[in-house]
Tab-separated table of C-alpha atoms in Angstrom:
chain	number	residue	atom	x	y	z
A	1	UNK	CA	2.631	-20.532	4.198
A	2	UNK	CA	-0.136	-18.275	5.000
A	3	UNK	CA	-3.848	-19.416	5.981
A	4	UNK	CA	-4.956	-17.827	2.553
A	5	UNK	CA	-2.153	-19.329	0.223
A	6	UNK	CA	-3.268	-22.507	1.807
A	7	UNK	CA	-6.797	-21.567	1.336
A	8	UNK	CA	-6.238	-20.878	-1.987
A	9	UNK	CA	-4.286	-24.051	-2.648
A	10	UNK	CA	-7.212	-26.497	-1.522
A	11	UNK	CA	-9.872	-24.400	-2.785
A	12	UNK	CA	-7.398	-24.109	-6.324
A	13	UNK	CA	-7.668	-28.289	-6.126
A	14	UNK	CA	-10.280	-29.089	-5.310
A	15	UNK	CA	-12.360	-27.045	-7.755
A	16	UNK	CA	-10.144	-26.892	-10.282
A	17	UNK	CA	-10.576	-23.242	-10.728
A	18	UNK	CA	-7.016	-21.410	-11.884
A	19	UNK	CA	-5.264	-19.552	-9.338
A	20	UNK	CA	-6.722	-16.207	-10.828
A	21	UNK	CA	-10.501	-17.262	-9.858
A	22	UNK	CA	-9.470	-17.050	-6.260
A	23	UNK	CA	-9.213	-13.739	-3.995
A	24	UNK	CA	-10.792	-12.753	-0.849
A	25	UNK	CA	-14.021	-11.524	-2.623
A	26	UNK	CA	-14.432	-14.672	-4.481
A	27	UNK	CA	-17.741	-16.642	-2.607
A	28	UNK	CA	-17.847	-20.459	-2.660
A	29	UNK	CA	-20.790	-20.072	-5.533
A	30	UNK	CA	-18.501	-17.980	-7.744
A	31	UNK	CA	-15.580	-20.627	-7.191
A	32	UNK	CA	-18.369	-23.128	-8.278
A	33	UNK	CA	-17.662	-25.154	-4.840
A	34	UNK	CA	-20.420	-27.717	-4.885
A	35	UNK	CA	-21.363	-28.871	-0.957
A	36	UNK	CA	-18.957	-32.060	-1.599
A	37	UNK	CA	-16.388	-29.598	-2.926
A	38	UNK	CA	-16.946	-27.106	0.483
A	39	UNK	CA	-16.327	-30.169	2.673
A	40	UNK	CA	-13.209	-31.500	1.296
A	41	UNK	CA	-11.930	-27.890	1.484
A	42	UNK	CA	-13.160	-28.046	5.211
A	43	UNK	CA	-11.615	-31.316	6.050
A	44	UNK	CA	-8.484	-30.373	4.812
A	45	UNK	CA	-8.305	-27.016	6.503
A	46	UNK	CA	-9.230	-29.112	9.772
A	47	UNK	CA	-6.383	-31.401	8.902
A	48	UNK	CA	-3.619	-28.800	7.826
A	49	UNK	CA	-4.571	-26.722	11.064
A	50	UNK	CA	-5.891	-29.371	13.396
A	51	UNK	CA	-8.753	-27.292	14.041
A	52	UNK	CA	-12.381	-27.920	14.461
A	53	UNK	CA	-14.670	-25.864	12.307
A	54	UNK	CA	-18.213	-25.794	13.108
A	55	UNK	CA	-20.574	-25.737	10.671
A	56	UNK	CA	-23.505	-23.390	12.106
A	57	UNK	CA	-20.184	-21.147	12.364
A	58	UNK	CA	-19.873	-21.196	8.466
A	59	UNK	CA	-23.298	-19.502	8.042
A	60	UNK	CA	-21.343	-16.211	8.615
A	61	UNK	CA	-18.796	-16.469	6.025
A	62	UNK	CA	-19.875	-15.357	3.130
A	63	UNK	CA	-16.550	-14.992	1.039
A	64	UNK	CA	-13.309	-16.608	0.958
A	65	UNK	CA	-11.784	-13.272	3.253
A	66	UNK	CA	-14.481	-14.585	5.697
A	67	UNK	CA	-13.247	-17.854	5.653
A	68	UNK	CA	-9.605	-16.601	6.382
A	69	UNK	CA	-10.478	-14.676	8.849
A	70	UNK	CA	-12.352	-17.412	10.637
A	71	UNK	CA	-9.536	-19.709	9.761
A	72	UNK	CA	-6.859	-17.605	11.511
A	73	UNK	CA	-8.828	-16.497	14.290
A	74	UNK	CA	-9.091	-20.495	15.069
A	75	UNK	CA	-5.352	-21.150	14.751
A	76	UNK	CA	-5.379	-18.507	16.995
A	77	UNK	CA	-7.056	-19.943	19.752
A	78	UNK	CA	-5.691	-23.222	19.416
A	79	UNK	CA	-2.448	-21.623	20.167
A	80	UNK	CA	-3.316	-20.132	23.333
């Protein structure tokens, strides 16, 4: 599965949007992600990935195609 079908998964369950609410334009506000919501969707990125994602990091993501980027780019250098 790809970083943004998993994205998509969490963010899908844990806000209970529908799948259709989700793309990579879609910001955390427009998903109505509450800041409980964004860190259960961090925790289980970190989990899924076992990655560490740092939060004054997240002040550059401003949609979810942000946050996939930044996802894979941290699988990334875990692998190496």
């Amino acid at each position: 599965m790809s970083v943004e079908e998993t994205l998509k998964k969490i963010v899908t369950r844990v806000t209970r949007k529908p799948d259709a609410a989700f793309s990579p334009e879609a910001t955390f506000e427009e998903l109505d992600a509450d800041s409980l919501d964004i860190v259960q969707i961090l925790v289980a990125l970190e989990d899924t990935y076992d990655i560490e994602i740092q939060d004054e990091e997240l002040q550059e993501i401003k949609n979810m195609g942000d946050f996939i980027a930044y996802v894979e780019r941290k699988v990334g250098e875990k692998g190496k």
